[in-house]
Amino acid sequence: MNPLALLFVGLVAAIHVYIVVLEAFLWTKPLGMKVFKLDPDFAARSASLAANQGLYNGFLAAGLIWGLIAADPIGFQFKVFFLGCVMVAGLVGAATVSKRILYVQTVPAAIAMALVFAAR
């Protein structure tokens, strides 16, 4: 697989590991509240929901990491499936929560997907 494709898949996985940390562990902390523009009361009331969201982002990261370490064709299939999931989640998040999600999640995943297919 092309090193650039692997780099971008790894970047998307790293973004989701970072999101897991923010949502599952830092939601009510100053950094989490700053990143997500939360007030302390809302952060406290929604912490369990954020932890659940973090878990789902963890699954995305785990799938991408597995795609990076698994031999083809499984590695290729995992990368394509999980990048597709990230793209759909990013589109839904951009439509329902913040347009910023489009640039943070969807665009890097789409670039990675294009590179993965180009390297095939």
PDB file of N, CA, C and O in Angstrom, residues 18-46:
ATOM      1  N   TYR A  18      -8.140  10.876  19.335  1.00  0.00           N
ATOM      2  CA  TYR A  18      -8.225  12.179  20.009  1.00  0.00           C
ATOM      3  C   TYR A  18      -9.677  12.499  20.394  1.00  0.00           C
ATOM      4  O   TYR A  18      -9.943  12.956  21.508  1.00  0.00           O
ATOM      5  N   ILE A  19     -10.610  12.222  19.489  1.00  0.00           N
ATOM      6  CA  ILE A  19     -12.023  12.468  19.795  1.00  0.00           C
ATOM      7  C   ILE A  19     -12.481  11.586  20.950  1.00  0.00           C
ATOM      8  O   ILE A  19     -13.233  12.041  21.827  1.00  0.00           O
ATOM      9  N   VAL A  20     -12.025  10.328  20.988  1.00  0.00           N
ATOM     10  CA  VAL A  20     -12.364   9.440  22.114  1.00  0.00           C
ATOM     11  C   VAL A  20     -11.915  10.074  23.425  1.00  0.00           C
ATOM     12  O   VAL A  20     -12.685  10.143  24.396  1.00  0.00           O
ATOM     13  N   VAL A  21     -10.682  10.536  23.458  1.00  0.00           N
ATOM     14  CA  VAL A  21     -10.139  11.139  24.685  1.00  0.00           C
ATOM     15  C   VAL A  21     -10.969  12.365  25.080  1.00  0.00           C
ATOM     16  O   VAL A  21     -11.348  12.518  26.244  1.00  0.00           O
ATOM     17  N   LEU A  22     -11.266  13.211  24.099  1.00  0.00           N
ATOM     18  CA  LEU A  22     -12.054  14.409  24.395  1.00  0.00           C
ATOM     19  C   LEU A  22     -13.446  14.062  24.917  1.00  0.00           C
ATOM     20  O   LEU A  22     -13.901  14.630  25.912  1.00  0.00           O
ATOM     21  N   GLU A  23     -14.129  13.145  24.238  1.00  0.00           N
ATOM     22  CA  GLU A  23     -15.512  12.849  24.605  1.00  0.00           C
ATOM     23  C   GLU A  23     -15.630  11.967  25.849  1.00  0.00           C
ATOM     24  O   GLU A  23     -16.510  12.184  26.681  1.00  0.00           O
ATOM     25  N   ALA A  24     -14.769  10.988  25.968  1.00  0.00           N
ATOM     26  CA  ALA A  24     -14.909  10.021  27.059  1.00  0.00           C
ATOM     27  C   ALA A  24     -14.238  10.473  28.349  1.00  0.00           C
ATOM     28  O   ALA A  24     -14.681  10.094  29.437  1.00  0.00           O
ATOM     29  N   PHE A  25     -13.167  11.264  28.245  1.00  0.00           N
ATOM     30  CA  PHE A  25     -12.395  11.593  29.445  1.00  0.00           C
ATOM     31  C   PHE A  25     -12.285  13.087  29.748  1.00  0.00           C
ATOM     32  O   PHE A  25     -12.068  13.462  30.897  1.00  0.00           O
ATOM     33  N   LEU A  26     -12.398  13.931  28.739  1.00  0.00           N
ATOM     34  CA  LEU A  26     -12.181  15.362  28.954  1.00  0.00           C
ATOM     35  C   LEU A  26     -13.424  16.221  28.733  1.00  0.00           C
ATOM     36  O   LEU A  26     -13.337  17.442  28.721  1.00  0.00           O
ATOM     37  N   TRP A  27     -14.564  15.604  28.568  1.00  0.00           N
ATOM     38  CA  TRP A  27     -15.806  16.321  28.267  1.00  0.00           C
ATOM     39  C   TRP A  27     -16.105  17.421  29.282  1.00  0.00           C
ATOM     40  O   TRP A  27     -16.503  18.519  28.905  1.00  0.00           O
ATOM     41  N   THR A  28     -15.924  17.141  30.552  1.00  0.00           N
ATOM     42  CA  THR A  28     -16.242  18.126  31.606  1.00  0.00           C
ATOM     43  C   THR A  28     -15.011  18.904  32.064  1.00  0.00           C
ATOM     44  O   THR A  28     -15.093  19.682  33.008  1.00  0.00           O
ATOM     45  N   LYS A  29     -13.885  18.677  31.408  1.00  0.00           N
ATOM     46  CA  LYS A  29     -12.646  19.383  31.744  1.00  0.00           C
ATOM     47  C   LYS A  29     -12.515  20.616  30.853  1.00  0.00           C
ATOM     48  O   LYS A  29     -13.168  20.721  29.814  1.00  0.00           O
ATOM     49  N   PRO A  30     -11.667  21.565  31.231  1.00  0.00           N
ATOM     50  CA  PRO A  30     -11.547  22.802  30.437  1.00  0.00           C
ATOM     51  C   PRO A  30     -11.263  22.576  28.945  1.00  0.00           C
ATOM     52  O   PRO A  30     -11.891  23.225  28.099  1.00  0.00           O
ATOM     53  N   LEU A  31     -10.371  21.649  28.611  1.00  0.00           N
ATOM     54  CA  LEU A  31     -10.068  21.424  27.199  1.00  0.00           C
ATOM     55  C   LEU A  31     -11.281  20.896  26.442  1.00  0.00           C
ATOM     56  O   LEU A  31     -11.607  21.385  25.357  1.00  0.00           O
ATOM     57  N   GLY A  32     -11.961  19.901  26.998  1.00  0.00           N
ATOM     58  CA  GLY A  32     -13.145  19.351  26.347  1.00  0.00           C
ATOM     59  C   GLY A  32     -14.234  20.390  26.165  1.00  0.00           C
ATOM     60  O   GLY A  32     -14.848  20.488  25.098  1.00  0.00           O
ATOM     61  N   MET A  33     -14.475  21.181  27.203  1.00  0.00           N
ATOM     62  CA  MET A  33     -15.511  22.210  27.103  1.00  0.00           C
ATOM     63  C   MET A  33     -15.126  23.284  26.085  1.00  0.00           C
ATOM     64  O   MET A  33     -15.984  23.803  25.369  1.00  0.00           O
ATOM     65  N   LYS A  34     -13.833  23.587  25.988  1.00  0.00           N
ATOM     66  CA  LYS A  34     -13.384  24.586  25.016  1.00  0.00           C
ATOM     67  C   LYS A  34     -13.549  24.066  23.586  1.00  0.00           C
ATOM     68  O   LYS A  34     -14.087  24.768  22.728  1.00  0.00           O
ATOM     69  N   VAL A  35     -13.093  22.851  23.340  1.00  0.00           N
ATOM     70  CA  VAL A  35     -13.164  22.285  21.991  1.00  0.00           C
ATOM     71  C   VAL A  35     -14.610  22.191  21.513  1.00  0.00           C
ATOM     72  O   VAL A  35     -14.919  22.526  20.367  1.00  0.00           O
ATOM     73  N   PHE A  36     -15.507  21.743  22.389  1.00  0.00           N
ATOM     74  CA  PHE A  36     -16.898  21.548  22.002  1.00  0.00           C
ATOM     75  C   PHE A  36     -17.791  22.743  22.340  1.00  0.00           C
ATOM     76  O   PHE A  36     -19.005  22.678  22.149  1.00  0.00           O
ATOM     77  N   LYS A  37     -17.190  23.815  22.841  1.00  0.00           N
ATOM     78  CA  LYS A  37     -17.923  25.050  23.164  1.00  0.00           C
ATOM     79  C   LYS A  37     -19.102  24.775  24.109  1.00  0.00           C
ATOM     80  O   LYS A  37     -20.243  25.114  23.830  1.00  0.00           O
ATOM     81  N   LEU A  38     -18.781  24.147  25.244  1.00  0.00           N
ATOM     82  CA  LEU A  38     -19.790  23.750  26.225  1.00  0.00           C
ATOM     83  C   LEU A  38     -19.720  24.625  27.466  1.00  0.00           C
ATOM     84  O   LEU A  38     -18.639  25.042  27.870  1.00  0.00           O
ATOM     85  N   ASP A  39     -20.858  24.844  28.094  1.00  0.00           N
ATOM     86  CA  ASP A  39     -20.831  25.447  29.415  1.00  0.00           C
ATOM     87  C   ASP A  39     -20.777  24.313  30.435  1.00  0.00           C
ATOM     88  O   ASP A  39     -21.170  23.184  30.142  1.00  0.00           O
ATOM     89  N   PRO A  40     -20.257  24.586  31.640  1.00  0.00           N
ATOM     90  CA  PRO A  40     -20.071  23.517  32.631  1.00  0.00           C
ATOM     91  C   PRO A  40     -21.347  22.748  32.972  1.00  0.00           C
ATOM     92  O   PRO A  40     -21.304  21.523  33.147  1.00  0.00           O
ATOM     93  N   ASP A  41     -22.477  23.436  33.032  1.00  0.00           N
ATOM     94  CA  ASP A  41     -23.729  22.761  33.382  1.00  0.00           C
ATOM     95  C   ASP A  41     -24.121  21.751  32.303  1.00  0.00           C
ATOM     96  O   ASP A  41     -24.448  20.600  32.608  1.00  0.00           O
ATOM     97  N   PHE A  42     -24.083  22.166  31.055  1.00  0.00           N
ATOM     98  CA  PHE A  42     -24.427  21.250  29.968  1.00  0.00           C
ATOM     99  C   PHE A  42     -23.430  20.095  29.899  1.00  0.00           C
ATOM    100  O   PHE A  42     -23.820  18.942  29.690  1.00  0.00           O
ATOM    101  N   ALA A  43     -22.149  20.398  30.074  1.00  0.00           N
ATOM    102  CA  ALA A  43     -21.125  19.348  30.033  1.00  0.00           C
ATOM    103  C   ALA A  43     -21.411  18.296  31.106  1.00  0.00           C
ATOM    104  O   ALA A  43     -21.331  17.093  30.841  1.00  0.00           O
ATOM    105  N   ALA A  44     -21.750  18.732  32.299  1.00  0.00           N
ATOM    106  CA  ALA A  44     -22.035  17.797  33.390  1.00  0.00           C
ATOM    107  C   ALA A  44     -23.272  16.954  33.079  1.00  0.00           C
ATOM    108  O   ALA A  44     -23.283  15.738  33.322  1.00  0.00           O
ATOM    109  N   ARG A  45     -24.298  17.596  32.541  1.00  0.00           N
ATOM    110  CA  ARG A  45     -25.546  16.872  32.253  1.00  0.00           C
ATOM    111  C   ARG A  45     -25.416  15.906  31.084  1.00  0.00           C
ATOM    112  O   ARG A  45     -26.164  14.925  31.003  1.00  0.00           O
ATOM    113  N   SER A  46     -24.495  16.162  30.180  1.00  0.00           N
ATOM    114  CA  SER A  46     -24.383  15.338  28.975  1.00  0.00           C
ATOM    115  C   SER A  46     -23.154  14.435  28.961  1.00  0.00           C
ATOM    116  O   SER A  46     -22.860  13.795  27.952  1.00  0.00           O
TER     117      SER A  46
END
